[in-house]
Short mmCIF file of C-alpha atoms in Angstrom, two decimals:
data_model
loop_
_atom_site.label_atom_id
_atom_site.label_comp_id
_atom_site.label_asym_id
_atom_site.label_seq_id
_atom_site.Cartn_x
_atom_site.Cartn_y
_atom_site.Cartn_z
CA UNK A 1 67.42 55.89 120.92
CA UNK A 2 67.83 57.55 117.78
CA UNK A 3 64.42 58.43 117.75
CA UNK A 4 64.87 60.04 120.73
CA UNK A 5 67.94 61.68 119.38
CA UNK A 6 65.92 63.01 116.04
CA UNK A 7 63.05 64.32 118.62
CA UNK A 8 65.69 66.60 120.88
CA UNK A 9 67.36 67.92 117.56
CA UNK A 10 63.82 68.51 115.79
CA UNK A 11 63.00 70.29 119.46
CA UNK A 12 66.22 72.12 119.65
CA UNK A 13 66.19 73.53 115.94
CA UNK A 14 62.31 74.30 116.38
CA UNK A 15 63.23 76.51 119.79
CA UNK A 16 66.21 77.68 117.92
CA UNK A 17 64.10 79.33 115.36
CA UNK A 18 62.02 81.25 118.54
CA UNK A 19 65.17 82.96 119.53
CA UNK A 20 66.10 86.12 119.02
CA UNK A 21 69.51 86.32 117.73
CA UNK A 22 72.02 88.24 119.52
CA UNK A 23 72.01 92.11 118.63
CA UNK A 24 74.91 93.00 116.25
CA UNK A 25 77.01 95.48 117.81
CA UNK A 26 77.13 98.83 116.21
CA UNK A 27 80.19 99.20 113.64
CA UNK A 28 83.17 100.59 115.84
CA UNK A 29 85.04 103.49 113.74
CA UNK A 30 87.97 102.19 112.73
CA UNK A 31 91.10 102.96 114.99
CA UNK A 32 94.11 103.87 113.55
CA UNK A 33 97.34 103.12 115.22
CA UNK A 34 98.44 106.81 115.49
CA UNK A 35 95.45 108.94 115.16
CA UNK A 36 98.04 112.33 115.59
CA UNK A 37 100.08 110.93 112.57
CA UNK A 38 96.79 110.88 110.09
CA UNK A 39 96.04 114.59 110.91
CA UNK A 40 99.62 115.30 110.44
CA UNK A 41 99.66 113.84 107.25
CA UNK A 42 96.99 116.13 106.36
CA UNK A 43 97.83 118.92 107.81
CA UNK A 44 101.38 118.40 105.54
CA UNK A 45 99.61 118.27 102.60
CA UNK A 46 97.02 121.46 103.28
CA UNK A 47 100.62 123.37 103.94
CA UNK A 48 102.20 122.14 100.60
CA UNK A 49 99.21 122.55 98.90
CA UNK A 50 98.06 126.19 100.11
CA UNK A 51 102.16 127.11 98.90
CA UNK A 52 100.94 126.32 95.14
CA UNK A 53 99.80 128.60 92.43
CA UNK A 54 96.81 127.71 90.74
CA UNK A 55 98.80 126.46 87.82
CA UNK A 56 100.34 124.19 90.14
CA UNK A 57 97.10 122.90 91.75
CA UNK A 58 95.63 122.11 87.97
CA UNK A 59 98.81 120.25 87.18
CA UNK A 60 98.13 118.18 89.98
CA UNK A 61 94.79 117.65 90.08
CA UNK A 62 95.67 116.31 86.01
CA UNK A 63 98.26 113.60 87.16
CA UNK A 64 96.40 112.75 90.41
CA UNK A 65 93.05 111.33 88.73
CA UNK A 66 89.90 110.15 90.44
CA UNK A 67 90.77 110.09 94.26
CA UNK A 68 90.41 106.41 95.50
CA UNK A 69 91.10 106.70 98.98
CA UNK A 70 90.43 109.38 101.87
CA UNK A 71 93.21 110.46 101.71
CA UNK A 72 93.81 111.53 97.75
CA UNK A 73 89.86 112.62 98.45
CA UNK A 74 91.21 115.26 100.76
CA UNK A 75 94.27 115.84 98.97
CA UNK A 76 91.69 116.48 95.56
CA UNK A 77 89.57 118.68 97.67
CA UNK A 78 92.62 120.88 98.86
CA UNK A 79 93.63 121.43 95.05
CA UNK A 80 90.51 122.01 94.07
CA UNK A 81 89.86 124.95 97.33
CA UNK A 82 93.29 126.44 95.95
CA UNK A 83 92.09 127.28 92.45
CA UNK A 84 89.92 129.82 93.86
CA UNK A 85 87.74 129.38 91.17
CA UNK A 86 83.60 128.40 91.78
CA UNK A 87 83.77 125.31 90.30
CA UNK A 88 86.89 124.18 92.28
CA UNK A 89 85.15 125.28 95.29
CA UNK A 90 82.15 123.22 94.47
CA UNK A 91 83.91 120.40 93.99
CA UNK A 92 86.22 121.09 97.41
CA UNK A 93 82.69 121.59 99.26
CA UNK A 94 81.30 118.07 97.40
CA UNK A 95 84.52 116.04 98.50
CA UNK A 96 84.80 117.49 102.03
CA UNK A 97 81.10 116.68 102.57
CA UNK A 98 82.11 112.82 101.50
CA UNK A 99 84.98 112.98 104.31
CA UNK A 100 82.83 114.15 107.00
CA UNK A 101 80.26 111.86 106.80
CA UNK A 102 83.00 109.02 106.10
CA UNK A 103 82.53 106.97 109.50
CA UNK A 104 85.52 105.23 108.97
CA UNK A 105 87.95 108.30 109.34
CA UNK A 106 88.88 109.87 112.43
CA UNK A 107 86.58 111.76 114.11
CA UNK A 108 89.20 114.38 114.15
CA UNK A 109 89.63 113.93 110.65
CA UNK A 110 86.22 114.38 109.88
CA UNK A 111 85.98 117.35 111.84
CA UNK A 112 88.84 119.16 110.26
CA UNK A 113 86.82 117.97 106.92
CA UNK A 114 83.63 119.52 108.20
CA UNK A 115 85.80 122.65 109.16
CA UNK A 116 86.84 122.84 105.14
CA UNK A 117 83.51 122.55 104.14
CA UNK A 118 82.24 124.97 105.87
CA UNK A 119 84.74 127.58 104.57
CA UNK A 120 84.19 126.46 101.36
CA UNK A 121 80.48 126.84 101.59
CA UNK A 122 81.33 130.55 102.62
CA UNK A 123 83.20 131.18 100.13
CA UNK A 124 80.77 130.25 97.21
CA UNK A 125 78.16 132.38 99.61
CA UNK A 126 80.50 135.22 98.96
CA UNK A 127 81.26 134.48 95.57
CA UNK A 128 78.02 134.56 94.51
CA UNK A 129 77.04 137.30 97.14
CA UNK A 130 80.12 139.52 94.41
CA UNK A 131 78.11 138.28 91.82
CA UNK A 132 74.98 139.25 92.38
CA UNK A 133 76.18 142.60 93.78
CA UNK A 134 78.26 142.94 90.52
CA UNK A 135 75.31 142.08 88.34
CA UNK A 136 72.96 145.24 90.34
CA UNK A 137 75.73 147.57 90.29
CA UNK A 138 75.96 146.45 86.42
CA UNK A 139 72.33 147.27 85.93
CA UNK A 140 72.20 150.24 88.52
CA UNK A 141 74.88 151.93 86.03
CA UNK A 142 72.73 151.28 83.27
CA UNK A 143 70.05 153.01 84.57
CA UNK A 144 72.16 155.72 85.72
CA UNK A 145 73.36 156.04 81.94
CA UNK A 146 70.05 156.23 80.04
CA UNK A 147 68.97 159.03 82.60
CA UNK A 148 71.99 160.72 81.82
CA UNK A 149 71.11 160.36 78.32
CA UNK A 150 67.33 161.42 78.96
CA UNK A 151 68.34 164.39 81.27
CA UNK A 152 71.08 165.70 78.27
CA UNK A 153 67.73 165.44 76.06
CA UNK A 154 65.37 167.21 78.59
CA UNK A 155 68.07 169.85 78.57
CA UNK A 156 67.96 170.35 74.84
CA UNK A 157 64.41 170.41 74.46
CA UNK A 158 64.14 173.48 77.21
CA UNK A 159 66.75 175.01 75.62
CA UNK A 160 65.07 174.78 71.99
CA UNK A 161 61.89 175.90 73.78
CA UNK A 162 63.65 178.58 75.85
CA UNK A 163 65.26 180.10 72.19
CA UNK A 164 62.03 179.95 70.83
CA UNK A 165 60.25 181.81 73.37
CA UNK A 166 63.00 184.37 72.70
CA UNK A 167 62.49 184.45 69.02
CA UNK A 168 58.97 184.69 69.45
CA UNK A 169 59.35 187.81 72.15
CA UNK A 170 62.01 189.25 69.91
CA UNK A 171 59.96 189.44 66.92
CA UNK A 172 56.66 190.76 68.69
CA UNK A 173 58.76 193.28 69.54
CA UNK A 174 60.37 194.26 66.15
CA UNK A 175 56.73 194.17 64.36
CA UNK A 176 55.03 197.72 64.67
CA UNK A 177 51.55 197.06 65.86
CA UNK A 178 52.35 193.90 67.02
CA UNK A 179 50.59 193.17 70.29
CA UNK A 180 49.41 196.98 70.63
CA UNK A 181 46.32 198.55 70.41
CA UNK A 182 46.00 201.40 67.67
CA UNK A 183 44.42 204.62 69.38
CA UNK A 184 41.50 205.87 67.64
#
């Protein structure tokens, strides 16, 4: 019998190893009891947050740290959008990007992230959009200057060759013989 025994669990671990194993189920987003009461939380802090100066929002971002959790994550990207500044909107963009592709947020959550983002991206877009316009308008008006500059010089050398021509005239004039031709 216990030969037997040894033969069914040699045959059962042998067959075991021919099965497939059971497909995992994908990884469920994590549900949070009240969904409405996470986007209220950050809706509460984009309002408290948009009524600070940019003082404020440095101060902040100073005691806060390295965010650890989604929610000081979104709470270090709104400081960072209010301080208007490219870098801060960089790093706004960065951390917004992390929360939208967080699975284990809201899908609501990570919407309103992707939302942020996307505003933030525009922003940079315009800022350097300023930038570059500010930069051609920069070197536009340095053109305009040196052909100021080279018409101002033009003008001077017609008018030195416009007095000489005079001078020249005026003296042909005042020379007897000058230019005439003596009768014989």
């Amino acid at each position: 019998m216990p030969r037997a025994l040894a033969a069914s669990v040699l045959c059962a671990l042998c067959l075991g190893g021919c099965i497939a194993p059971p497909a995992t189920p994908p990884p469920v987003p994590v549900i949070r009891e009240n969904p409405v009461a996470a986007l209220q939380q950050w809706f509460g802090m984009e309002k408290h947050v948009a009524q600070m100066s940019a003082e404020d929002a440095v101060a902040s971002l100073v005691e806060m740290g390295r965010p650890q959790t989604p929610d000081t994550l979104f709470l270090f990207a709104l400081l960072n959008q209010q301080l208007g500044s490219y870098g801060g909107m960089t790093l706004a963009r960065d951390a917004l990007q992390q929360l939208e592709e967080d699975t284990a947020l809201l899908i609501e959550q990570q919407r309103l992230a992707s939302i942020l983002r996307r505003y933030n991206q525009a922003r940079i877009n315009s800022h350097l959009g300023s930038q570059q316009a500010s930069e051609r308008q920069a070197e536009l008006e340095a053109q305009l200057q040196l052909a100021q500059e080279q018409r101002v010089l033009l003008e001077q050398k017609i008018q030195a060759l416009t007095d000489l021509e005079a001078d020249i005239s005026t003296r042909k004039e005042e020379s007897p013989g000058a230019g005439s031709i003596a009768p014989r």
